[in-house]
Amino acid sequence: MTTLDVAGIAVSPDHYIDGRRVPSDQHFDLHSPIDQRLLGRIAEGTAAHVEAAIAAAQKAFAAWSALTAAERQPLLDRFAEEIGKRAEAFCLLESNDAGVLLSRMRHGVVPRAMLNIRWFAQHALTLQDRPIDTEQAQHIVRHDPAGVVVIITPWNAPLMLSTWKLGPALAAGNTCILKPPEWAPLTCSLLADAAHAAGLPPGVFNVVQGTGARTGAALVADARIARVSFTGSVPTARTIAQAAGANLVPCSLELGGKSPFIVLEDADLEAAAATGALMYRNAGQVCLAGTRFLVHEKVAQAFVAAMRAQVAQLTVGDPREEATEVGPIIHPRQVERVAGFVDRAVAGGAQVLWGGARHGFGAQYFQPTMLTGLRQDDEIVQNEVFGPVLTLQTFADDEEAIALANGTDYGLGGVCYGEAAHATAVAQRVRTGFIWVNSFGIRDLAAPFGGIKRSGVGREGGDWSFEFFCDVKDVVVPKKPFKASFSHR
């Protein structure tokens, strides 16, 4: 089997289909965002690979879906264990091919990936037949696995988001085809090794690498697919939804954000500033980050000073170093995109409070940046940048803060700092899928996650994941003998 050596870790560049590695005569180059070195050549999925993966998943579905949740659980628990056995390998691979902080991988991402598999395997045990008793009949509500699921994950968090979707999809009894991000596919490839070692039957979990325009498009357009779960950009989601819609295939779409970070007059400014600095983690490549700072005009000057002090302490550098807090941007094209947003904003009259340019550490590094002097309809206020660039606007009262917060086409997340009751009251009026009060990043797998407006369709987490990955069926058993009649009552 062909392998690449990345940071001393052997990882396959090939697809994983029907329980074995499958090479390709077509490849694409993978470079590290840290220093642009070539990590290797990755097998690109062709029509033949897509066909093989779908056929394998279809074949495996009958036996896998026939198992009870309790019978699937030990296999999925072993899958989580195998991820744990490869913990350091996952950390090194994703740090090298996606630029994610090695410390964050060790202490956050890998433990969460294991939990994603284990938690949903356990939660699937609750999907028992649910009776509804009426005067006429006994209704038995079932959650049946939907079939072959296509999972498409983004480059900013490939391991965490892949397992976040695979956990409920597999636990519900579906078979899966994972299409990794072409800019960061290595941890998805290693996931296949973990699944294989855990003993998941051939065809239950498949990995087909390639571009979205070619491999992803072929997968989502196939009529044999039962569900598509996608996390990524709004333009790509539109393409996926259109292709899947031709076959009436349900899609779960977790998309971008332009979330408000509201600082009320009665906020703890030091606490808000410390949390605000977290918006630069993963070089700002986080969909749920609060990127639009809305600050009460009476405390704006003090807040800016407090946050400036926090940002001045951030260390930009190699994500493999323990002290690094802000790493590289994933790809040269993304660097150009981020720089373009900033340049156009400044040309239009925005003022730079700090940052505003590329960072001297390397070609794909950008300074943590804050811009102000903006109008609500400015491009950089309305559109997702997906880099270490924040904006700051002021408001005079709660009504204006809420209007500004709701004044984009996005509605993913948000943050609101202020006296607890006051902040909660404001947060409840922000139109968004979720919002943190005096906090950030608190997540629970039982809670719903997702956005409104252009930020997505559907919810992931807890029962919401299973509602998507299952076909809900009502088995109706009458209590009295049924007499067929065309009469109307």
CSV table of C-alpha atoms in Angstrom, one decimal:
chain,number,residue,atom,x,y,z
A,1,MET,CA,0.0,0.0,0.0
A,2,THR,CA,1.3,3.4,-0.9
A,3,THR,CA,1.8,5.8,2.0
A,4,LEU,CA,3.0,9.3,2.6
A,5,ASP,CA,5.3,10.3,5.4
A,6,VAL,CA,4.0,13.5,7.0
A,7,ALA,CA,5.7,14.5,10.3
A,8,GLY,CA,6.8,10.9,10.7
A,9,ILE,CA,3.2,9.6,10.3
A,10,ALA,CA,2.5,7.1,7.6
A,11,VAL,CA,-0.8,8.0,5.9
A,12,SER,CA,-2.4,6.6,2.7
A,13,PRO,CA,-3.0,9.0,-0.2
A,14,ASP,CA,-5.6,6.6,-1.6
A,15,HIS,CA,-9.3,6.2,-1.3
A,16,TYR,CA,-10.9,3.7,1.1
A,17,ILE,CA,-13.7,1.8,-0.7
A,18,ASP,CA,-15.4,-1.4,0.4
A,19,GLY,CA,-12.9,-2.1,3.2
A,20,ARG,CA,-9.7,-1.6,1.1
A,21,ARG,CA,-7.4,1.0,-0.2
A,22,VAL,CA,-8.1,2.0,-3.8
A,23,PRO,CA,-5.5,4.0,-5.8
A,24,SER,CA,-6.1,6.3,-8.7
A,25,ASP,CA,-4.3,7.3,-11.9
A,26,GLN,CA,-5.3,10.9,-11.3
A,27,HIS,CA,-3.9,13.0,-8.3
A,28,PHE,CA,-3.8,16.4,-6.9
A,29,ASP,CA,-1.0,18.1,-4.9
A,30,LEU,CA,-1.3,18.8,-1.2
A,31,HIS,CA,0.8,21.6,0.4
A,32,SER,CA,1.1,22.6,4.0
A,33,PRO,CA,-0.2,26.0,4.9
A,34,ILE,CA,2.7,26.4,7.4
A,35,ASP,CA,5.5,26.7,4.9
A,36,GLN,CA,4.0,25.6,1.5
A,37,ARG,CA,6.0,22.4,1.3
A,38,LEU,CA,4.6,19.5,-0.7
A,39,LEU,CA,3.1,16.9,1.6
A,40,GLY,CA,2.3,14.5,-1.2
A,41,ARG,CA,0.0,13.7,-4.1
A,42,ILE,CA,-3.5,12.6,-3.2
A,43,ALA,CA,-5.7,10.2,-5.2
A,44,GLU,CA,-8.5,12.0,-7.0
A,45,GLY,CA,-11.8,10.4,-7.2
A,46,THR,CA,-13.1,9.6,-10.7
A,47,ALA,CA,-16.5,8.5,-11.9
A,48,ALA,CA,-15.4,4.9,-11.4
A,49,HIS,CA,-14.4,5.6,-7.8
A,50,VAL,CA,-17.7,7.3,-7.0
A,51,GLU,CA,-19.6,4.3,-8.6
A,52,ALA,CA,-17.6,1.8,-6.6
A,53,ALA,CA,-18.2,3.6,-3.3
A,54,ILE,CA,-21.9,4.0,-3.9
A,55,ALA,CA,-22.2,0.3,-4.9
A,56,ALA,CA,-20.2,-0.8,-1.8
A,57,ALA,CA,-22.3,1.3,0.5
A,58,GLN,CA,-25.6,0.1,-1.0
A,59,LYS,CA,-24.4,-3.5,-0.7
A,60,ALA,CA,-23.4,-3.1,3.0
A,61,PHE,CA,-26.6,-1.2,3.9
A,62,ALA,CA,-28.8,-4.3,4.2
A,63,ALA,CA,-26.7,-6.0,6.9
A,64,TRP,CA,-25.7,-2.9,8.8
A,65,SER,CA,-29.2,-1.4,9.0
A,66,ALA,CA,-30.6,-4.8,10.1
A,67,LEU,CA,-28.4,-4.6,13.3
A,68,THR,CA,-30.0,-3.1,16.3
A,69,ALA,CA,-28.5,0.1,17.8
A,70,ALA,CA,-27.2,-2.1,20.7
A,71,GLU,CA,-25.5,-4.4,18.2
A,72,ARG,CA,-23.8,-1.5,16.4
A,73,GLN,CA,-22.7,0.2,19.5
A,74,PRO,CA,-19.7,-2.1,20.3
A,75,LEU,CA,-18.3,-1.6,16.8
A,76,LEU,CA,-18.6,2.2,17.0
A,77,ASP,CA,-17.1,2.2,20.5
A,78,ARG,CA,-14.1,0.4,19.0
A,79,PHE,CA,-14.0,3.0,16.2
A,80,ALA,CA,-13.7,5.7,18.9
A,81,GLU,CA,-11.0,3.6,20.7
A,82,GLU,CA,-9.0,3.3,17.4
A,83,ILE,CA,-9.2,7.1,17.0
A,84,GLY,CA,-7.7,7.4,20.4
A,85,LYS,CA,-4.9,4.9,19.7
A,86,ARG,CA,-3.9,7.2,16.8
A,87,ALA,CA,-4.4,10.4,18.7
A,88,GLU,CA,-1.0,11.9,18.2
A,89,ALA,CA,-1.0,10.9,14.5
A,90,PHE,CA,-4.3,12.8,14.0
A,91,CYS,CA,-2.9,15.8,15.8
A,92,LEU,CA,0.2,16.0,13.7
A,93,LEU,CA,-1.5,15.4,10.4
A,94,GLU,CA,-4.2,18.0,10.8
A,95,SER,CA,-1.7,20.5,12.2
A,96,ASN,CA,0.5,20.0,9.1
A,97,ASP,CA,-2.2,19.9,6.3
A,98,ALA,CA,-4.8,22.3,7.8
A,99,GLY,CA,-2.6,24.5,10.0
A,100,VAL,CA,-4.7,23.8,13.1
A,101,LEU,CA,-2.9,24.5,16.4
A,102,LEU,CA,-1.3,21.3,17.6
A,103,SER,CA,-2.3,22.2,21.2
A,104,ARG,CA,-5.9,22.5,20.1
A,105,MET,CA,-5.9,19.2,18.4
A,106,ARG,CA,-4.5,17.4,21.5
A,107,HIS,CA,-6.7,19.0,24.1
A,108,GLY,CA,-9.9,19.7,22.1
A,109,VAL,CA,-10.3,18.2,18.7
A,110,VAL,CA,-9.2,14.6,19.1
A,111,PRO,CA,-11.1,14.0,22.4
A,112,ARG,CA,-14.2,15.6,20.8
A,113,ALA,CA,-13.8,13.3,17.8
A,114,MET,CA,-13.8,10.2,20.0
A,115,LEU,CA,-16.8,11.6,21.9
A,116,ASN,CA,-18.7,12.3,18.7
A,117,ILE,CA,-18.7,8.6,17.8
A,118,ARG,CA,-19.3,7.2,21.3
A,119,TRP,CA,-22.0,9.7,22.3
A,120,PHE,CA,-24.2,9.1,19.3
A,121,ALA,CA,-23.7,5.3,19.5
A,122,GLN,CA,-25.1,5.5,23.0
A,123,HIS,CA,-27.8,8.0,22.1
A,124,ALA,CA,-29.1,5.8,19.3
A,125,LEU,CA,-30.2,3.3,22.0
A,126,THR,CA,-33.0,5.8,22.8
A,127,LEU,CA,-34.4,5.5,19.3
A,128,GLN,CA,-36.9,2.9,20.4
A,129,ASP,CA,-40.3,2.5,18.8
A,130,ARG,CA,-42.4,5.3,20.3
A,131,PRO,CA,-46.1,4.5,20.8
A,132,ILE,CA,-48.9,7.1,20.3
A,133,ASP,CA,-52.2,5.8,21.7
A,134,THR,CA,-55.4,7.2,20.2
A,135,GLU,CA,-59.0,6.2,20.4
A,136,GLN,CA,-58.9,4.5,17.0
A,137,ALA,CA,-55.4,3.0,16.8
A,138,GLN,CA,-52.0,2.4,18.3
A,139,HIS,CA,-49.4,4.3,16.4
A,140,ILE,CA,-45.8,2.9,16.5
A,141,VAL,CA,-43.3,5.6,15.4
A,142,ARG,CA,-40.1,4.2,14.1
A,143,HIS,CA,-36.8,5.8,13.1
A,144,ASP,CA,-35.5,3.7,10.2
A,145,PRO,CA,-32.0,4.3,8.6
A,146,ALA,CA,-32.3,6.3,5.4
A,147,GLY,CA,-29.7,4.5,3.3
A,148,VAL,CA,-26.5,5.7,1.7
A,149,VAL,CA,-25.3,9.0,3.2
A,150,VAL,CA,-22.8,11.4,1.6
A,151,ILE,CA,-20.9,13.6,4.1
A,152,ILE,CA,-18.8,16.5,2.8
A,153,THR,CA,-16.7,18.3,5.3
A,154,PRO,CA,-14.7,21.6,5.2
A,155,TRP,CA,-11.0,22.2,5.6
A,156,ASN,CA,-11.1,24.3,8.8
A,157,ALA,CA,-12.0,21.3,11.0
A,158,PRO,CA,-12.0,18.1,9.0
A,159,LEU,CA,-11.6,15.6,11.8
A,160,MET,CA,-14.1,17.1,14.2
A,161,LEU,CA,-16.8,17.8,11.7
A,162,SER,CA,-16.4,14.4,9.9
A,163,THR,CA,-16.9,12.5,13.2
A,164,TRP,CA,-19.7,14.9,14.2
A,165,LYS,CA,-21.7,13.7,11.2
A,166,LEU,CA,-20.4,10.1,11.0
A,167,GLY,CA,-21.4,9.4,14.6
A,168,PRO,CA,-25.2,9.8,14.2
A,169,ALA,CA,-25.2,8.6,10.6
A,170,LEU,CA,-23.6,5.3,11.4
A,171,ALA,CA,-25.3,4.9,14.7
A,172,ALA,CA,-28.7,5.2,13.0
A,173,GLY,CA,-27.8,2.4,10.7
A,174,ASN,CA,-26.8,4.2,7.5
A,175,THR,CA,-23.8,3.5,5.4
A,176,CYS,CA,-21.5,6.5,4.6
A,177,ILE,CA,-19.3,8.0,1.9
A,178,LEU,CA,-17.1,10.7,3.2
A,179,LYS,CA,-15.7,13.3,0.8
A,180,PRO,CA,-12.8,15.1,2.6
A,181,PRO,CA,-11.7,18.7,1.8
A,182,GLU,CA,-9.1,18.7,-0.9
A,183,TRP,CA,-7.0,21.2,1.0
A,184,ALA,CA,-6.9,19.1,4.2
A,185,PRO,CA,-7.7,15.4,3.5
A,186,LEU,CA,-5.2,13.6,5.7
A,187,THR,CA,-7.1,13.1,8.9
A,188,CYS,CA,-10.1,11.8,7.0
A,189,SER,CA,-7.8,9.2,5.4
A,190,LEU,CA,-6.6,8.2,8.8
A,191,LEU,CA,-10.2,7.8,10.0
A,192,ALA,CA,-10.5,5.0,7.4
A,193,ASP,CA,-7.6,3.2,9.1
A,194,ALA,CA,-9.3,3.5,12.4
A,195,ALA,CA,-12.6,2.3,11.1
A,196,HIS,CA,-10.9,-0.7,9.4
A,197,ALA,CA,-9.0,-1.6,12.6
A,198,ALA,CA,-12.3,-1.4,14.6
A,199,GLY,CA,-13.9,-4.0,12.3
A,200,LEU,CA,-16.5,-1.9,10.6
A,201,PRO,CA,-17.8,-4.1,7.8
A,202,PRO,CA,-16.6,-3.4,4.3
A,203,GLY,CA,-18.7,-0.7,2.6
A,204,VAL,CA,-20.2,0.7,5.8
A,205,PHE,CA,-17.7,3.6,5.8
A,206,ASN,CA,-16.0,4.8,2.6
A,207,VAL,CA,-13.6,7.7,1.8
A,208,VAL,CA,-13.4,9.2,-1.7
A,209,GLN,CA,-11.1,12.1,-2.1
A,210,GLY,CA,-11.2,14.8,-4.7
A,211,THR,CA,-12.5,18.2,-5.6
A,212,GLY,CA,-16.0,19.4,-4.9
A,213,ALA,CA,-16.5,20.3,-8.6
A,214,ARG,CA,-15.7,16.8,-9.7
A,215,THR,CA,-15.9,14.1,-7.0
A,216,GLY,CA,-18.4,15.9,-4.7
A,217,ALA,CA,-20.7,16.8,-7.6
A,218,ALA,CA,-20.8,13.2,-8.8
A,219,LEU,CA,-21.7,12.0,-5.4
A,220,VAL,CA,-24.5,14.4,-4.6
A,221,ALA,CA,-26.1,14.1,-8.0
A,222,ASP,CA,-26.5,10.3,-7.8
A,223,ALA,CA,-30.1,9.2,-7.4
A,224,ARG,CA,-29.1,6.3,-5.1
A,225,ILE,CA,-28.0,8.7,-2.3
A,226,ALA,CA,-30.5,9.0,0.5
A,227,ARG,CA,-29.0,12.0,2.4
A,228,VAL,CA,-26.4,14.7,1.9
A,229,SER,CA,-24.8,16.4,5.0
A,230,PHE,CA,-22.6,19.3,4.1
A,231,THR,CA,-20.6,22.0,6.0
A,232,GLY,CA,-19.0,24.7,4.0
A,233,SER,CA,-19.7,27.9,2.0
A,234,VAL,CA,-23.0,29.3,0.8
A,235,PRO,CA,-22.2,29.1,-2.9
A,236,THR,CA,-21.2,25.5,-2.7
A,237,ALA,CA,-24.3,24.7,-0.7
A,238,ARG,CA,-26.4,26.2,-3.4
A,239,THR,CA,-24.8,23.9,-6.0
A,240,ILE,CA,-25.2,20.9,-3.8
A,241,ALA,CA,-28.8,21.6,-3.0
A,242,GLN,CA,-29.6,22.1,-6.7
A,243,ALA,CA,-28.0,18.8,-7.6
A,244,ALA,CA,-29.6,16.9,-4.7
A,245,GLY,CA,-32.9,18.6,-5.3
A,246,ALA,CA,-33.2,17.0,-8.7
A,247,ASN,CA,-33.6,13.7,-6.9
A,248,LEU,CA,-35.5,15.1,-3.9
A,249,VAL,CA,-32.6,14.1,-1.6
A,250,PRO,CA,-32.8,15.8,1.8
A,251,CYS,CA,-29.8,18.0,2.6
A,252,SER,CA,-28.4,19.2,5.9
A,253,LEU,CA,-26.5,22.4,5.3
A,254,GLU,CA,-24.3,24.0,8.0
A,255,LEU,CA,-23.0,27.2,6.3
A,256,GLY,CA,-21.2,30.4,7.0
A,257,GLY,CA,-21.7,33.0,9.6
A,258,LYS,CA,-21.3,36.8,10.1
A,259,SER,CA,-22.2,36.6,13.8
A,260,PRO,CA,-22.5,39.6,16.1
A,261,PHE,CA,-20.4,40.0,19.2
A,262,ILE,CA,-22.4,42.5,21.3
A,263,VAL,CA,-20.9,44.4,24.1
A,264,LEU,CA,-23.5,46.2,26.2
A,265,GLU,CA,-22.9,49.3,28.4
A,266,ASP,CA,-23.1,47.1,31.5
A,267,ALA,CA,-20.7,44.5,30.3
A,268,ASP,CA,-17.5,43.3,32.1
A,269,LEU,CA,-15.2,44.9,29.5
A,270,GLU,CA,-12.1,42.9,30.5
A,271,ALA,CA,-14.0,39.6,30.3
A,272,ALA,CA,-15.5,40.6,26.9
A,273,ALA,CA,-12.1,41.6,25.5
A,274,ALA,CA,-10.5,38.3,26.6
A,275,THR,CA,-13.3,36.4,24.9
A,276,GLY,CA,-13.1,38.7,21.9
A,277,ALA,CA,-9.5,37.7,21.3
A,278,LEU,CA,-10.6,34.1,21.0
A,279,MET,CA,-12.2,35.1,17.7
A,280,TYR,CA,-8.7,35.0,16.1
A,281,ARG,CA,-8.1,31.3,16.9
A,282,ASN,CA,-7.6,29.0,13.9
A,283,ALA,CA,-6.7,32.2,12.1
A,284,GLY,CA,-10.3,33.3,12.2
A,285,GLN,CA,-11.3,30.3,10.1
A,286,VAL,CA,-14.2,29.5,12.3
A,287,CYS,CA,-17.8,29.8,11.1
A,288,LEU,CA,-19.3,30.3,14.5
A,289,ALA,CA,-17.0,33.1,15.6
A,290,GLY,CA,-18.4,36.5,16.5
A,291,THR,CA,-16.8,38.6,13.8
A,292,ARG,CA,-18.9,41.8,13.9
A,293,PHE,CA,-18.2,43.6,17.2
A,294,LEU,CA,-21.1,45.8,18.2
A,295,VAL,CA,-20.1,47.9,21.2
A,296,HIS,CA,-22.1,50.5,23.1
A,297,GLU,CA,-20.8,54.0,22.3
A,298,LYS,CA,-20.3,54.9,25.9
A,299,VAL,CA,-17.8,52.0,26.5
A,300,ALA,CA,-16.3,51.7,23.0
A,301,GLN,CA,-13.1,53.5,23.8
A,302,ALA,CA,-12.4,51.5,27.0
A,303,PHE,CA,-13.3,48.2,25.3
A,304,VAL,CA,-11.0,48.9,22.3
A,305,ALA,CA,-8.2,49.6,24.7
A,306,ALA,CA,-8.9,46.3,26.7
A,307,MET,CA,-9.1,44.2,23.5
A,308,ARG,CA,-6.0,45.8,22.0
A,309,ALA,CA,-4.1,44.7,25.1
A,310,GLN,CA,-5.4,41.2,24.7
A,311,VAL,CA,-4.5,41.0,21.0
A,312,ALA,CA,-1.0,42.4,21.6
A,313,GLN,CA,-0.3,39.3,23.6
A,314,LEU,CA,-1.3,36.8,20.9
A,315,THR,CA,1.6,34.8,19.4
A,316,VAL,CA,1.4,34.3,15.6
A,317,GLY,CA,3.5,31.5,14.3
A,318,ASP,CA,4.0,27.8,13.6
A,319,PRO,CA,0.9,25.9,14.8
A,320,ARG,CA,3.1,23.0,15.9
A,321,GLU,CA,4.7,25.2,18.6
A,322,GLU,CA,3.0,25.1,22.0
A,323,ALA,CA,3.2,28.9,22.4
A,324,THR,CA,1.4,29.7,19.1
A,325,GLU,CA,-2.1,31.0,19.3
A,326,VAL,CA,-2.7,32.1,15.7
A,327,GLY,CA,-1.6,30.0,12.9
A,328,PRO,CA,-1.7,30.2,9.1
A,329,ILE,CA,-4.5,30.6,6.6
A,330,ILE,CA,-5.2,27.4,4.8
A,331,HIS,CA,-4.4,28.2,1.2
A,332,PRO,CA,-2.8,31.0,-1.0
A,333,ARG,CA,-6.3,31.6,-2.6
A,334,GLN,CA,-7.8,32.2,0.8
A,335,VAL,CA,-5.0,34.5,1.8
A,336,GLU,CA,-5.7,36.6,-1.3
A,337,ARG,CA,-9.4,36.6,-0.4
A,338,VAL,CA,-8.8,37.8,3.1
A,339,ALA,CA,-6.4,40.5,2.0
A,340,GLY,CA,-8.8,41.6,-0.7
A,341,PHE,CA,-11.6,42.2,1.8
A,342,VAL,CA,-9.3,44.3,4.0
A,343,ASP,CA,-7.9,46.3,1.1
A,344,ARG,CA,-11.3,47.2,-0.3
A,345,ALA,CA,-12.6,48.2,3.1
A,346,VAL,CA,-9.7,50.5,3.7
A,347,ALA,CA,-10.0,52.0,0.3
A,348,GLY,CA,-13.7,52.6,1.1
A,349,GLY,CA,-12.8,54.6,4.2
A,350,ALA,CA,-12.5,52.0,7.0
A,351,GLN,CA,-9.9,52.6,9.7
A,352,VAL,CA,-7.5,50.0,10.9
A,353,LEU,CA,-7.4,49.7,14.7
A,354,TRP,CA,-4.7,47.0,14.6
A,355,GLY,CA,-3.3,44.6,12.0
A,356,GLY,CA,-4.5,45.1,8.5
A,357,ALA,CA,-1.8,43.3,6.5
A,358,ARG,CA,0.0,40.1,5.9
A,359,HIS,CA,2.1,38.8,8.8
A,360,GLY,CA,5.9,38.6,8.4
A,361,PHE,CA,6.0,35.0,9.8
A,362,GLY,CA,5.2,33.4,6.5
A,363,ALA,CA,3.4,33.7,3.1
A,364,GLN,CA,0.1,32.4,4.5
A,365,TYR,CA,-0.1,34.3,7.7
A,366,PHE,CA,-2.2,37.4,8.3
A,367,GLN,CA,-2.1,39.8,11.2
A,368,PRO,CA,-5.0,39.7,13.7
A,369,THR,CA,-7.0,42.7,12.4
A,370,MET,CA,-9.8,45.0,13.6
A,371,LEU,CA,-11.5,47.6,11.3
A,372,THR,CA,-13.9,50.3,12.2
A,373,GLY,CA,-15.5,53.4,10.6
A,374,LEU,CA,-17.9,51.1,8.7
A,375,ARG,CA,-21.4,51.3,7.3
A,376,GLN,CA,-23.9,48.5,7.8
A,377,ASP,CA,-24.1,47.9,4.0
A,378,ASP,CA,-20.3,47.6,3.6
A,379,GLU,CA,-19.1,44.4,1.9
A,380,ILE,CA,-16.9,43.4,4.9
A,381,VAL,CA,-19.8,43.9,7.3
A,382,GLN,CA,-22.2,41.8,5.2
A,383,ASN,CA,-20.0,39.0,3.9
A,384,GLU,CA,-18.0,36.3,5.6
A,385,VAL,CA,-14.3,36.9,5.4
A,386,PHE,CA,-13.1,33.6,7.1
A,387,GLY,CA,-9.8,35.0,8.3
A,388,PRO,CA,-8.4,36.8,11.3
A,389,VAL,CA,-10.4,40.0,10.5
A,390,LEU,CA,-13.0,41.6,12.7
A,391,THR,CA,-15.1,44.7,12.4
A,392,LEU,CA,-16.3,47.1,15.1
A,393,GLN,CA,-19.4,49.3,15.0
A,394,THR,CA,-21.0,51.3,17.9
A,395,PHE,CA,-24.6,51.6,18.9
A,396,ALA,CA,-26.6,54.0,21.2
A,397,ASP,CA,-29.2,51.7,22.7
A,398,ASP,CA,-30.5,48.1,22.7
A,399,GLU,CA,-32.8,48.6,19.8
A,400,GLU,CA,-30.0,49.8,17.6
A,401,ALA,CA,-27.8,46.9,18.8
A,402,ILE,CA,-30.4,44.4,17.9
A,403,ALA,CA,-31.1,46.0,14.5
A,404,LEU,CA,-27.4,45.9,13.6
A,405,ALA,CA,-27.1,42.3,14.9
A,406,ASN,CA,-30.0,41.2,12.7
A,407,GLY,CA,-28.9,43.3,9.7
A,408,THR,CA,-27.2,40.7,7.6
A,409,ASP,CA,-28.4,37.7,5.6
A,410,TYR,CA,-26.6,35.3,8.0
A,411,GLY,CA,-27.9,33.9,11.3
A,412,LEU,CA,-25.5,31.3,12.7
A,413,GLY,CA,-24.2,32.3,16.1
A,414,GLY,CA,-23.5,35.2,18.3
A,415,VAL,CA,-22.1,36.5,21.6
A,416,CYS,CA,-23.6,39.0,24.0
A,417,TYR,CA,-21.8,40.5,27.0
A,418,GLY,CA,-23.6,42.4,29.7
A,419,GLU,CA,-25.3,42.1,33.0
A,420,ALA,CA,-26.8,38.6,32.9
A,421,ALA,CA,-30.5,39.4,32.7
A,422,HIS,CA,-29.9,42.3,30.4
A,423,ALA,CA,-27.7,40.3,28.1
A,424,THR,CA,-30.1,37.4,28.0
A,425,ALA,CA,-33.0,39.7,27.1
A,426,VAL,CA,-31.0,41.1,24.2
A,427,ALA,CA,-29.7,37.7,23.1
A,428,GLN,CA,-33.3,36.4,22.8
A,429,ARG,CA,-34.1,39.0,20.2
A,430,VAL,CA,-31.1,38.3,18.0
A,431,ARG,CA,-32.2,36.2,15.0
A,432,THR,CA,-29.7,33.4,15.0
A,433,GLY,CA,-29.4,29.6,15.5
A,434,PHE,CA,-27.6,30.0,18.8
A,435,ILE,CA,-26.0,32.7,20.9
A,436,TRP,CA,-23.7,32.6,24.0
A,437,VAL,CA,-24.4,35.0,26.9
A,438,ASN,CA,-21.2,36.1,28.7
A,439,SER,CA,-19.4,33.1,27.2
A,440,PHE,CA,-18.2,31.5,24.0
A,441,GLY,CA,-17.9,28.0,22.5
A,442,ILE,CA,-19.9,26.1,25.1
A,443,ARG,CA,-21.3,23.1,23.2
A,444,ASP,CA,-23.2,19.9,24.1
A,445,LEU,CA,-23.8,17.0,21.8
A,446,ALA,CA,-27.4,16.8,23.0
A,447,ALA,CA,-28.2,20.5,22.0
A,448,PRO,CA,-29.2,21.6,18.5
A,449,PHE,CA,-26.6,23.3,16.3
A,450,GLY,CA,-27.2,25.2,13.1
A,451,GLY,CA,-28.2,28.5,11.5
A,452,ILE,CA,-31.0,30.4,9.9
A,453,LYS,CA,-31.2,32.5,6.8
A,454,ARG,CA,-28.1,31.9,4.6
A,455,SER,CA,-26.3,30.2,7.5
A,456,GLY,CA,-27.9,26.9,6.8
A,457,VAL,CA,-30.8,24.4,6.7
A,458,GLY,CA,-31.5,21.9,9.5
A,459,ARG,CA,-30.0,21.2,12.9
A,460,GLU,CA,-27.3,18.8,14.1
A,461,GLY,CA,-26.9,17.3,17.5
A,462,GLY,CA,-29.0,15.0,19.7
A,463,ASP,CA,-32.3,14.0,18.4
A,464,TRP,CA,-32.1,16.5,15.6
A,465,SER,CA,-29.2,14.5,14.0
A,466,PHE,CA,-31.3,11.4,14.0
A,467,GLU,CA,-34.4,13.1,12.7
A,468,PHE,CA,-32.3,14.0,9.6
A,469,PHE,CA,-30.4,10.7,9.2
A,470,CYS,CA,-33.5,8.6,9.6
A,471,ASP,CA,-36.8,8.0,7.8
A,472,VAL,CA,-39.6,8.5,10.4
A,473,LYS,CA,-42.3,6.0,9.9
A,474,ASP,CA,-45.7,5.6,11.5
A,475,VAL,CA,-47.0,2.0,11.8
A,476,VAL,CA,-50.8,2.3,12.5
A,477,VAL,CA,-52.5,-0.7,14.2
A,478,PRO,CA,-56.3,-0.2,14.5
A,479,LYS,CA,-58.0,-1.1,17.8
A,480,LYS,CA,-61.2,-2.3,16.2
A,481,PRO,CA,-61.7,-4.4,13.0
A,482,PHE,CA,-61.4,-2.1,10.0
A,483,LYS,CA,-64.3,-2.0,7.5
A,484,ALA,CA,-63.4,-0.5,4.2
A,485,SER,CA,-66.0,2.0,3.0
A,486,PHE,CA,-66.2,4.8,0.4
A,487,SER,CA,-68.7,6.7,2.6
A,488,HIS,CA,-67.7,10.0,3.9
A,489,ARG,CA,-68.4,11.1,7.5
